[in-house]
mmCIF file of N, CA and C in Angstrom:
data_model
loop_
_atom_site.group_PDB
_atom_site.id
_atom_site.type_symbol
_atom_site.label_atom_id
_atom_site.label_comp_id
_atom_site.label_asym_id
_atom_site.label_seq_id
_atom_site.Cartn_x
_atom_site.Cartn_y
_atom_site.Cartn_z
ATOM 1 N N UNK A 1 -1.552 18.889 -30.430
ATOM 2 C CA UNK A 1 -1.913 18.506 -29.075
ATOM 3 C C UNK A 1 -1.005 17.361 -28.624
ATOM 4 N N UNK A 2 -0.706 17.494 -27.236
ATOM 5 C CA UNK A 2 0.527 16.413 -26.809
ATOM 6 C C UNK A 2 -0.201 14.705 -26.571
ATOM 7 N N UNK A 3 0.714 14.122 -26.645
ATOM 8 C CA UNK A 3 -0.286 12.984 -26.425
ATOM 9 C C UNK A 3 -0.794 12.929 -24.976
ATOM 10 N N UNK A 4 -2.009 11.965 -24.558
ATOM 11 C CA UNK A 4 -1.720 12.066 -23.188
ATOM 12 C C UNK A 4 -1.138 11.311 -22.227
ATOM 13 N N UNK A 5 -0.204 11.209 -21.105
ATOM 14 C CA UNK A 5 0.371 10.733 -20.475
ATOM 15 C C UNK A 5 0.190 9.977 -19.512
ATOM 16 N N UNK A 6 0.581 8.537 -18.968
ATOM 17 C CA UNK A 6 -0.098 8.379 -17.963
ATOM 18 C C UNK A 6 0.826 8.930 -16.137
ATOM 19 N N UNK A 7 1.918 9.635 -16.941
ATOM 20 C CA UNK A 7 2.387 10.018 -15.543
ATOM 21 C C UNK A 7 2.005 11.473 -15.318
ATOM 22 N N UNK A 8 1.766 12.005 -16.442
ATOM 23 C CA UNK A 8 1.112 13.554 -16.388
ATOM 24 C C UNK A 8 -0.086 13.279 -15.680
ATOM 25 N N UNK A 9 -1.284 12.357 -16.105
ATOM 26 C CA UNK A 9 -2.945 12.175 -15.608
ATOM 27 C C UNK A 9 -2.528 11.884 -14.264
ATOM 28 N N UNK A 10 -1.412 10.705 -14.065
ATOM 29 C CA UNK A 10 -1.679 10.292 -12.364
ATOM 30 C C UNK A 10 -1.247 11.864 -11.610
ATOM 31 N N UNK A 11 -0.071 12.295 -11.970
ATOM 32 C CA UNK A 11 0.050 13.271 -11.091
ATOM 33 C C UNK A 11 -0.961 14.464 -11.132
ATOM 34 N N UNK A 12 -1.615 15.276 -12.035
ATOM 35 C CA UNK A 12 -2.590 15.492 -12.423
ATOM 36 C C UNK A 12 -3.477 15.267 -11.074
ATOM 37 N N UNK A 13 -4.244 13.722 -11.143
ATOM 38 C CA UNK A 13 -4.930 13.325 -10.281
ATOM 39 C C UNK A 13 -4.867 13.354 -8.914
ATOM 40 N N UNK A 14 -3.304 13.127 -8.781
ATOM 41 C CA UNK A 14 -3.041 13.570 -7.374
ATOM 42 C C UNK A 14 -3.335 15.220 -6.757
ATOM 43 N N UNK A 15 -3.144 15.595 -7.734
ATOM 44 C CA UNK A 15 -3.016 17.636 -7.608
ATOM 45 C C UNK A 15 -4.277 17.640 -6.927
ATOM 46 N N UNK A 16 -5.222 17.118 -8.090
ATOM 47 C CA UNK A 16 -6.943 17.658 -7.658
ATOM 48 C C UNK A 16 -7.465 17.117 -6.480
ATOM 49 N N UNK A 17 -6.737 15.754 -6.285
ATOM 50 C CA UNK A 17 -7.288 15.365 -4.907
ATOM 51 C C UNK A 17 -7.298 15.696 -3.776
ATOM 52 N N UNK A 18 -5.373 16.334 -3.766
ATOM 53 C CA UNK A 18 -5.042 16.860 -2.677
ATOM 54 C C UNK A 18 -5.800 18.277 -2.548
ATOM 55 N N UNK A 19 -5.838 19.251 -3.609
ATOM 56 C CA UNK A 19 -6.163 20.477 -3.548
ATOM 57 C C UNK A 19 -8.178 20.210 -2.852
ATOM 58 N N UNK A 20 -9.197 19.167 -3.309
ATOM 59 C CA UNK A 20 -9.859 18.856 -2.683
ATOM 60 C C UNK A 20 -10.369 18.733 -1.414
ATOM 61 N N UNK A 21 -9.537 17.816 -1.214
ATOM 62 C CA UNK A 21 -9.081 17.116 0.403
ATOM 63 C C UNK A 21 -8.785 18.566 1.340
ATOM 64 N N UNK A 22 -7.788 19.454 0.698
ATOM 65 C CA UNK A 22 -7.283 21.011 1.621
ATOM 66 C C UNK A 22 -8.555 21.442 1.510
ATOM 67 N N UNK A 23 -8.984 22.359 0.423
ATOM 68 C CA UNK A 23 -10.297 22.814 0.385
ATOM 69 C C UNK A 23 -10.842 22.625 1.508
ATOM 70 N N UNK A 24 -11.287 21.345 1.753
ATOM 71 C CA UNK A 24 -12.689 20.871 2.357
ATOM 72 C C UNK A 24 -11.896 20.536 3.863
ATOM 73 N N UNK A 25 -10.601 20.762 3.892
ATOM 74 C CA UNK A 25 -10.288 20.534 5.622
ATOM 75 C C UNK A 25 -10.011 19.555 5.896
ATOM 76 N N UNK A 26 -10.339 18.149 5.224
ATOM 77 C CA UNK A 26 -10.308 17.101 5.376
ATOM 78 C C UNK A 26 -8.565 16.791 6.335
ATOM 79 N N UNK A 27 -8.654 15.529 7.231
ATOM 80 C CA UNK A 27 -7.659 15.520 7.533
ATOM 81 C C UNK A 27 -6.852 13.972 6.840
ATOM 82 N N UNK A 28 -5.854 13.443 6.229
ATOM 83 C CA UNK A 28 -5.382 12.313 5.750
ATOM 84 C C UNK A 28 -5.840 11.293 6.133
ATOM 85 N N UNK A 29 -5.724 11.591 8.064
ATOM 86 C CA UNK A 29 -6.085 10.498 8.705
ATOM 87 C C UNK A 29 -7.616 9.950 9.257
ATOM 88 N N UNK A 30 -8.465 10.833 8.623
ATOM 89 C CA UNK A 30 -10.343 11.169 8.318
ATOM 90 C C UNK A 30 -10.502 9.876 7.264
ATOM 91 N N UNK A 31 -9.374 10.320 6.338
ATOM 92 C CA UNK A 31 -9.798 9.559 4.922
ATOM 93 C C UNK A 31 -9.252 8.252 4.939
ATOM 94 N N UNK A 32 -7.871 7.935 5.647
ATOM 95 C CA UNK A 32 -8.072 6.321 6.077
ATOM 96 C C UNK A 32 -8.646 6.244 6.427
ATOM 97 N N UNK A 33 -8.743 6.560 8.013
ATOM 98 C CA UNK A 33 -9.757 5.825 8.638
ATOM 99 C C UNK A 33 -11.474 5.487 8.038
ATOM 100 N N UNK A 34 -12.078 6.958 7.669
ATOM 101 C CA UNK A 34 -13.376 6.174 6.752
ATOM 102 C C UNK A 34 -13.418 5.437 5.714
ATOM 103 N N UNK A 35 -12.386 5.122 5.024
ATOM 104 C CA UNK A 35 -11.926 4.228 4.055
ATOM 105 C C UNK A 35 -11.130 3.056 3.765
ATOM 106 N N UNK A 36 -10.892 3.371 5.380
ATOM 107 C CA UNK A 36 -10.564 1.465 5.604
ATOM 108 C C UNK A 36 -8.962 1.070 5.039
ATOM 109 N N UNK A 37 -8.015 2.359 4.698
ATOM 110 C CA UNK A 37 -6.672 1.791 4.545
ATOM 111 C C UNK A 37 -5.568 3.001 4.848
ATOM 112 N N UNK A 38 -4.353 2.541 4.812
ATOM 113 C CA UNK A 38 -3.545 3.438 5.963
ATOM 114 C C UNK A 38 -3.276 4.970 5.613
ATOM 115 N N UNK A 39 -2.837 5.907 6.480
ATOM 116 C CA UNK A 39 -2.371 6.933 5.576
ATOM 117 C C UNK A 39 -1.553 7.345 4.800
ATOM 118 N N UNK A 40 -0.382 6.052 5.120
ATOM 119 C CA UNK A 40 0.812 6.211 4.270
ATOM 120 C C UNK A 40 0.322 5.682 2.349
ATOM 121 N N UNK A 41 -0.661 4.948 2.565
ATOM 122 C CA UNK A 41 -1.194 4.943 1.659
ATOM 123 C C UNK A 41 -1.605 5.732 0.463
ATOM 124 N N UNK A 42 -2.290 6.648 1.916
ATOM 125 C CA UNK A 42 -3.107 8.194 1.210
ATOM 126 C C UNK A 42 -2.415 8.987 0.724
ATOM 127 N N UNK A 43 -1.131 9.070 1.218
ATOM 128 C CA UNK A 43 0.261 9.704 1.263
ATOM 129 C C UNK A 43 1.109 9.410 -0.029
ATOM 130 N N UNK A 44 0.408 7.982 -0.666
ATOM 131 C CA UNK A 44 1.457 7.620 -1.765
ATOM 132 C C UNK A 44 0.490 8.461 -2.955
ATOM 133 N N UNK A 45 -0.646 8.260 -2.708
ATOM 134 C CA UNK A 45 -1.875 8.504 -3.645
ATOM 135 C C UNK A 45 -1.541 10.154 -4.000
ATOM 136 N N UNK A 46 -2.084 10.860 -2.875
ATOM 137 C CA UNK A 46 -1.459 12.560 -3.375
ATOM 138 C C UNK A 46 -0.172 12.971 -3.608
ATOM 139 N N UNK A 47 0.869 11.639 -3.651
ATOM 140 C CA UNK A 47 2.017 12.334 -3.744
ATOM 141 C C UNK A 47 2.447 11.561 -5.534
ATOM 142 N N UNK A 48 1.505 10.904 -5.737
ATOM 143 C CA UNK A 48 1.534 10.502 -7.186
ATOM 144 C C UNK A 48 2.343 8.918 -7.284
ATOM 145 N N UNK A 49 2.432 8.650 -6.196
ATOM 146 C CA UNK A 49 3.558 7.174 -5.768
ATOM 147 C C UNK A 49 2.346 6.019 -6.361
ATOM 148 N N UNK A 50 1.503 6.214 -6.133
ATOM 149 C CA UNK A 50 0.323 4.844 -6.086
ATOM 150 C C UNK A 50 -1.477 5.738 -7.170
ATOM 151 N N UNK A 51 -1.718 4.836 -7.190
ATOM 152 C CA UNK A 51 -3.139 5.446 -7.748
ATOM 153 C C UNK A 51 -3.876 4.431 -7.329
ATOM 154 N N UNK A 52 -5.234 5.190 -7.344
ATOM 155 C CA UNK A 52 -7.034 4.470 -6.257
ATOM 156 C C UNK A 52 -6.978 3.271 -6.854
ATOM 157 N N UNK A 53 -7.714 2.146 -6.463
ATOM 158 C CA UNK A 53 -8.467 1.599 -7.464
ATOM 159 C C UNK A 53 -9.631 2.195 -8.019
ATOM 160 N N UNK A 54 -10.380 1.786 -8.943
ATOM 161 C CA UNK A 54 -12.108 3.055 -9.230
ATOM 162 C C UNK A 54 -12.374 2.490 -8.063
ATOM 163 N N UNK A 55 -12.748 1.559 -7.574
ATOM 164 C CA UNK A 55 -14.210 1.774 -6.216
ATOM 165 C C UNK A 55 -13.480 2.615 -5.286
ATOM 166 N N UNK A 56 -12.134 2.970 -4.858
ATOM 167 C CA UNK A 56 -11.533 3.193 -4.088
ATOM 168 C C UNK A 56 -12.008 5.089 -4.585
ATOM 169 N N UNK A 57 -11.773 5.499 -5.940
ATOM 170 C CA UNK A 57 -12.156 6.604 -6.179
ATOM 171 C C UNK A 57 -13.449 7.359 -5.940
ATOM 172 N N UNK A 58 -14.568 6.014 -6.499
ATOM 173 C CA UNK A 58 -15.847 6.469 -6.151
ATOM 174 C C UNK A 58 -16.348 6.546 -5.120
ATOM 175 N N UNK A 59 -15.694 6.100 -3.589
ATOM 176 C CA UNK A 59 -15.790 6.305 -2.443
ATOM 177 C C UNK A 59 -15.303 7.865 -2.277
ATOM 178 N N UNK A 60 -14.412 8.241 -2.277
ATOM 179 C CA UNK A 60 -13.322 9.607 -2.482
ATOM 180 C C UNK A 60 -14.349 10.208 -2.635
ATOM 181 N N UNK A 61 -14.790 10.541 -4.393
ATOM 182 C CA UNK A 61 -15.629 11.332 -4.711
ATOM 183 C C UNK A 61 -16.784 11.571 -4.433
ATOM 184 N N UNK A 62 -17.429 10.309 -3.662
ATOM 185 C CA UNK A 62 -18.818 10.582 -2.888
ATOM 186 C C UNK A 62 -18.142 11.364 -1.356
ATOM 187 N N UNK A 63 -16.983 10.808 -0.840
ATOM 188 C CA UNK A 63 -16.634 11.454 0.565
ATOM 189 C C UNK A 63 -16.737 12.760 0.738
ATOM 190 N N UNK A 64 -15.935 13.298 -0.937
ATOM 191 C CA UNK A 64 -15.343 14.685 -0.818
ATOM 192 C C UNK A 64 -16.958 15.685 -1.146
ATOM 193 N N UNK A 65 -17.838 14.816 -1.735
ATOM 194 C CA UNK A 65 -18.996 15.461 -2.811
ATOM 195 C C UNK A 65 -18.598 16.346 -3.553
ATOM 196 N N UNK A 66 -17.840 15.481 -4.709
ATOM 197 C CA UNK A 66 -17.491 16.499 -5.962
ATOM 198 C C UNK A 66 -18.362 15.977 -7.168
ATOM 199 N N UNK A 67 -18.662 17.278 -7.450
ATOM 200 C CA UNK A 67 -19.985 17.190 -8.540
ATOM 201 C C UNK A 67 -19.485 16.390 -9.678
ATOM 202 N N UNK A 68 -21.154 16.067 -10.617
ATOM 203 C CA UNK A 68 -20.485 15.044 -11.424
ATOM 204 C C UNK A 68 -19.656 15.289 -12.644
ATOM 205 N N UNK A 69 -19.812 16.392 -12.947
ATOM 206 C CA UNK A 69 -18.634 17.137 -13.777
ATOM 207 C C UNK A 69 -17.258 16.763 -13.662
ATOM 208 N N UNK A 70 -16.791 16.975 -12.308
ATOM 209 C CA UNK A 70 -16.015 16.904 -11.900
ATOM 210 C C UNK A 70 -15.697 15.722 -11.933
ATOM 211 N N UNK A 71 -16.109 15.071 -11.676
ATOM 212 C CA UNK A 71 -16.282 13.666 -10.663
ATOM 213 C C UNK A 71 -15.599 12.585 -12.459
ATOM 214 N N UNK A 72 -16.105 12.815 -13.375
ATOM 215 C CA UNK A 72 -16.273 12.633 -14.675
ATOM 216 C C UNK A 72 -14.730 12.690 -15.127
ATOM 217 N N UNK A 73 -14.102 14.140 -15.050
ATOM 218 C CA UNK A 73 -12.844 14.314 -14.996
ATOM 219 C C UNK A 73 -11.867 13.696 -14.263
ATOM 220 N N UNK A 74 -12.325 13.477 -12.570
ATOM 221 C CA UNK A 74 -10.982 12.387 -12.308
ATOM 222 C C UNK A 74 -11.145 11.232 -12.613
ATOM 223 N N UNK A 75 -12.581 10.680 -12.658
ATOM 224 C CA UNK A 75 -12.319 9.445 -13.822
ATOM 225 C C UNK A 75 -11.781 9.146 -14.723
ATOM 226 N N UNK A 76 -11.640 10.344 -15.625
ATOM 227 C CA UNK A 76 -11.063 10.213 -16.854
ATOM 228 C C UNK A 76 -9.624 10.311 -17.096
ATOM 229 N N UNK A 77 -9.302 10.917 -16.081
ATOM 230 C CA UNK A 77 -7.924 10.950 -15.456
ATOM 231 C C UNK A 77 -7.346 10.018 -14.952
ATOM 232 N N UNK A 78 -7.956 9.035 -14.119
ATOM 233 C CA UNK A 78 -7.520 7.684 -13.374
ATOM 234 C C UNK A 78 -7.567 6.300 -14.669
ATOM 235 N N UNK A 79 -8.486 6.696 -15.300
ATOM 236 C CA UNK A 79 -8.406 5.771 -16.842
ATOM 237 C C UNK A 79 -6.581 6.018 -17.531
ATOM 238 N N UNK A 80 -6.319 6.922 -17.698
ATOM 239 C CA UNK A 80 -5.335 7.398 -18.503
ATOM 240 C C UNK A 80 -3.956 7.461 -17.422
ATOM 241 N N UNK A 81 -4.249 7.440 -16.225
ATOM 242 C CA UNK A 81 -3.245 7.006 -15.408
ATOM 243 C C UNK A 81 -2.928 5.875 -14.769
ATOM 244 N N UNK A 82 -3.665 4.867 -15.336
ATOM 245 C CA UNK A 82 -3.699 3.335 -14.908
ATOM 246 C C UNK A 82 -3.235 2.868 -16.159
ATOM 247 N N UNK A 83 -2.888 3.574 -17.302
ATOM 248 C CA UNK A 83 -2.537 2.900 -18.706
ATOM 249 C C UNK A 83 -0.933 2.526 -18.399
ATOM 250 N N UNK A 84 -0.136 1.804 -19.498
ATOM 251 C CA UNK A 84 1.451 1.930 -19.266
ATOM 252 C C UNK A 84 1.700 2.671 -20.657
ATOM 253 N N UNK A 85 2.756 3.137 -20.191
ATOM 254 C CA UNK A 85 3.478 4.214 -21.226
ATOM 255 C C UNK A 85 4.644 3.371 -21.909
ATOM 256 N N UNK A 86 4.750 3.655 -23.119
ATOM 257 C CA UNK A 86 5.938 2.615 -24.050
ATOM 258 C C UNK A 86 7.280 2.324 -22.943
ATOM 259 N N UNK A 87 7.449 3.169 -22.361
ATOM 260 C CA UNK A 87 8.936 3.656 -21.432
ATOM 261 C C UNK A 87 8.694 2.438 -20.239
ATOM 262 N N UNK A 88 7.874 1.748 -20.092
ATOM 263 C CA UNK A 88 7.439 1.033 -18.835
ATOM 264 C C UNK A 88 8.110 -0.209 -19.183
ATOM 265 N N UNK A 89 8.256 -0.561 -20.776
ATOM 266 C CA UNK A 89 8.804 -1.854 -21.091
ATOM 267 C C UNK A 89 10.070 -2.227 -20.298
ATOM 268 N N UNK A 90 10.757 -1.013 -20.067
ATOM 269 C CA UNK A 90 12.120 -0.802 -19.743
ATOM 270 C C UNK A 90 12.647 -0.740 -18.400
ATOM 271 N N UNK A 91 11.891 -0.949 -17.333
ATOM 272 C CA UNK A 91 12.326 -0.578 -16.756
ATOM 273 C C UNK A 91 13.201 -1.403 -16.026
ATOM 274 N N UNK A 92 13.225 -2.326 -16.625
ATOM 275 C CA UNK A 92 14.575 -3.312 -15.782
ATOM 276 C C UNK A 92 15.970 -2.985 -16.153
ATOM 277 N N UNK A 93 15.777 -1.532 -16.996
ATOM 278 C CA UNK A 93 17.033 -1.243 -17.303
ATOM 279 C C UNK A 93 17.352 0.218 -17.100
ATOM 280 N N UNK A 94 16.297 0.668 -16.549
ATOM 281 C CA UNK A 94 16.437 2.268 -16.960
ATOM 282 C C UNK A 94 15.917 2.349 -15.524
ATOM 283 N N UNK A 95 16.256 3.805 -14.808
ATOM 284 C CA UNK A 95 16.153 4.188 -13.345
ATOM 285 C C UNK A 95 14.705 4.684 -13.340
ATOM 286 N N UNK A 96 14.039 3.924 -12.465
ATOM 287 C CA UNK A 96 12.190 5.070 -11.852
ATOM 288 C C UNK A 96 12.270 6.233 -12.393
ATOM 289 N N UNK A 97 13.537 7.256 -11.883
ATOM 290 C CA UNK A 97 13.026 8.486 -12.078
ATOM 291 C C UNK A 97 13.374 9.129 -13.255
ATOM 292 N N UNK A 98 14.371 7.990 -14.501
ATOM 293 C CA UNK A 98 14.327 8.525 -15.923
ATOM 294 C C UNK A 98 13.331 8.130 -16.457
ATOM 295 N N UNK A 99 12.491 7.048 -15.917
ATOM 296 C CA UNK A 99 11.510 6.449 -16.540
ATOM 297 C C UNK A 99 10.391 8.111 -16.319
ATOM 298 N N UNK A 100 10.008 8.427 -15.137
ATOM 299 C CA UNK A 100 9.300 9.334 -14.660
ATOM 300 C C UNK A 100 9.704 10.432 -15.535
ATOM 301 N N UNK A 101 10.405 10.669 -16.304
ATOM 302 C CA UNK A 101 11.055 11.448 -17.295
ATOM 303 C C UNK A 101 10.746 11.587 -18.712
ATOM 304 N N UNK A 102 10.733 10.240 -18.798
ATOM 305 C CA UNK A 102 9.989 9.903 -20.237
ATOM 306 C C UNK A 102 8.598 9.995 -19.958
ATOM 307 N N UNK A 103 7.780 9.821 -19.077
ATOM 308 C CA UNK A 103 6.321 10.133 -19.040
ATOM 309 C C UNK A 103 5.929 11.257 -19.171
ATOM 310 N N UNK A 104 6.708 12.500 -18.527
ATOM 311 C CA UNK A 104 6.894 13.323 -18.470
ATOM 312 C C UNK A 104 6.858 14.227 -19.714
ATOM 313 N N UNK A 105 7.644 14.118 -20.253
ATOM 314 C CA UNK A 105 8.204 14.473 -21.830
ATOM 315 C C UNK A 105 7.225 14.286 -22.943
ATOM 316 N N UNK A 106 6.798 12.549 -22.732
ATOM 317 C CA UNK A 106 5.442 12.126 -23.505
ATOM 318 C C UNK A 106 4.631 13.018 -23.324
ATOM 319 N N UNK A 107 4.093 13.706 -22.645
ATOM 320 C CA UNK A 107 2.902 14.351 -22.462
ATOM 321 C C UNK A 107 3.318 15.670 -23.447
ATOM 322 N N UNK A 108 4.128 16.195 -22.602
ATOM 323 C CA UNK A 108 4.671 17.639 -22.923
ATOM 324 C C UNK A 108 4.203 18.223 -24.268
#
């Protein structure tokens, strides 16, 4: 089993949110606005640029009403995507998106 990643979980997290958010119709600018921060924000979040804080999630997941099963899983996902990956030490030397490479790979 691969280890787990924290750039695999964030993006991961982003997938389910966005695929959520479509589902249910929601519009980007629904979810700032009831949540009190911008959409470019929201924009970094599903595109894997940024991750929630938890209260920021447990708002989400009460917004979207995803069961607690579920609900359990992107937690567990946002745990493991808020971690740093060995490759993070580096990055004052190595480019974002080789770094995003090695997270990548880690998982794999």
């Amino acid at each position: 089993m691969a280890p787990q990643s924290p750039v695999v979980a964030r993006r991961e997290l982003a997938s389910r949110l966005r695929a959520y958010r479509i589902e249910l119709e929601i519009e980007p600018k629904a979810i700032a606005s009831q949540l009190g921060f911008s959409r470019n924000y929201w924009s970094a979040v599903e595109n894997s640029r940024s991750v929630l804080a938890a209260n920021r999630l447990d708002q989400v997941i009460e917004m979207f009403g995803i069961d607690d099963v579920a609900a359990e899983e992107l937690r567990s996902l946002w745990s493991f995507a808020k971690q740093r990956g060995w490759w993070t030490e580096y990055s004052d030397v190595i480019a974002e998106v080789v770094l995003e490479l090695f997270g990548l790979e880690y998982g794999a």
